[in-house]
Amino acid sequence: MTGPVPEHIRARLHKRFPHSPLWAPAPAPAPAPWELIRAVLAQGRKDGLDDLQLAGGVYAALVSHGLLSEGRA
């Protein structure tokens, strides 16, 4: 048998071995970069930010989610 472990089996193994990261629940998938940018722009516009502030917010969000390395873009 190859492939990912089915969730019902993973849950039983995690209950039996709670400290093992191997059987921990699968992490939620990260949002797509475009969805993240869209959410930041929507919230920034709702808050009345100008273009420079919106750009800073998008940059900060991308860096914080590991989608862009720190430093100059």
mmCIF file of C-alpha atoms in Angstrom:
data_model
loop_
_atom_site.group_PDB
_atom_site.id
_atom_site.type_symbol
_atom_site.label_atom_id
_atom_site.label_comp_id
_atom_site.label_asym_id
_atom_site.label_seq_id
_atom_site.Cartn_x
_atom_site.Cartn_y
_atom_site.Cartn_z
ATOM 1 C CA MET A 1 0.000 0.000 0.000
ATOM 2 C CA THR A 2 1.430 3.345 -1.002
ATOM 3 C CA GLY A 3 0.165 6.876 -0.775
ATOM 4 C CA PRO A 4 -1.167 8.961 2.087
ATOM 5 C CA VAL A 5 -2.616 7.338 5.169
ATOM 6 C CA PRO A 6 -6.439 7.501 5.204
ATOM 7 C CA GLU A 7 -7.801 10.006 7.737
ATOM 8 C CA HIS A 8 -9.680 7.438 9.843
ATOM 9 C CA ILE A 9 -6.499 5.405 10.307
ATOM 10 C CA ARG A 10 -4.392 8.520 10.915
ATOM 11 C CA ALA A 11 -6.824 9.620 13.661
ATOM 12 C CA ARG A 12 -6.565 6.257 15.443
ATOM 13 C CA LEU A 13 -2.769 6.261 15.236
ATOM 14 C CA HIS A 14 -2.630 9.864 16.478
ATOM 15 C CA LYS A 15 -4.816 8.907 19.453
ATOM 16 C CA ARG A 16 -2.473 5.984 20.238
ATOM 17 C CA PHE A 17 0.741 8.010 19.669
ATOM 18 C CA PRO A 18 -0.227 11.643 20.456
ATOM 19 C CA HIS A 19 3.344 12.976 20.566
ATOM 20 C CA SER A 20 4.398 11.560 17.204
ATOM 21 C CA PRO A 21 4.327 14.217 14.452
ATOM 22 C CA LEU A 22 4.107 11.391 11.912
ATOM 23 C CA TRP A 23 0.475 10.739 12.851
ATOM 24 C CA ALA A 24 -0.608 14.307 13.561
ATOM 25 C CA PRO A 25 -3.545 15.591 11.530
ATOM 26 C CA ALA A 26 -2.595 16.853 8.110
ATOM 27 C CA PRO A 27 -2.131 20.636 8.100
ATOM 28 C CA ALA A 28 -4.643 22.744 6.239
ATOM 29 C CA PRO A 29 -3.402 23.732 2.787
ATOM 30 C CA ALA A 30 -1.944 27.222 2.555
ATOM 31 C CA PRO A 31 -3.980 29.766 0.644
ATOM 32 C CA ALA A 32 -2.949 30.441 -2.934
ATOM 33 C CA PRO A 33 -0.795 33.585 -3.268
ATOM 34 C CA TRP A 34 -3.467 35.320 -5.349
ATOM 35 C CA GLU A 35 -6.114 34.642 -2.712
ATOM 36 C CA LEU A 36 -3.831 36.064 -0.042
ATOM 37 C CA ILE A 37 -3.149 39.198 -2.112
ATOM 38 C CA ARG A 38 -6.852 39.600 -2.864
ATOM 39 C CA ALA A 39 -7.765 39.323 0.826
ATOM 40 C CA VAL A 40 -5.106 41.883 1.844
ATOM 41 C CA LEU A 41 -6.219 44.336 -0.851
ATOM 42 C CA ALA A 42 -9.901 43.945 0.063
ATOM 43 C CA GLN A 43 -9.232 44.555 3.766
ATOM 44 C CA GLY A 44 -6.877 47.465 3.017
ATOM 45 C CA ARG A 45 -9.406 49.171 0.752
ATOM 46 C CA LYS A 46 -12.104 48.653 3.368
ATOM 47 C CA ASP A 47 -9.798 50.329 5.917
ATOM 48 C CA GLY A 48 -9.129 53.239 3.533
ATOM 49 C CA LEU A 49 -5.403 52.648 2.987
ATOM 50 C CA ASP A 50 -3.552 54.365 0.148
ATOM 51 C CA ASP A 51 -1.565 52.531 -2.549
ATOM 52 C CA LEU A 52 1.758 52.649 -0.672
ATOM 53 C CA GLN A 53 0.176 51.232 2.468
ATOM 54 C CA LEU A 54 -1.561 48.518 0.425
ATOM 55 C CA ALA A 55 1.760 47.554 -1.184
ATOM 56 C CA GLY A 56 3.366 47.317 2.264
ATOM 57 C CA GLY A 57 0.522 45.139 3.489
ATOM 58 C CA VAL A 58 0.799 42.775 0.530
ATOM 59 C CA TYR A 59 4.576 42.553 0.999
ATOM 60 C CA ALA A 60 4.222 41.862 4.737
ATOM 61 C CA ALA A 61 1.588 39.188 4.135
ATOM 62 C CA LEU A 62 3.685 37.414 1.497
ATOM 63 C CA VAL A 63 6.771 37.441 3.728
ATOM 64 C CA SER A 64 4.826 36.239 6.772
ATOM 65 C CA HIS A 65 3.420 33.277 4.816
ATOM 66 C CA GLY A 66 6.873 32.349 3.480
ATOM 67 C CA LEU A 67 5.984 33.143 -0.127
ATOM 68 C CA LEU A 68 8.629 35.843 -0.473
ATOM 69 C CA SER A 69 12.036 36.056 1.162
ATOM 70 C CA GLU A 70 12.713 39.092 3.303
ATOM 71 C CA GLY A 71 14.617 41.939 1.790
ATOM 72 C CA ARG A 72 13.986 44.173 -1.153
ATOM 73 C CA ALA A 73 11.441 42.928 -3.630
#
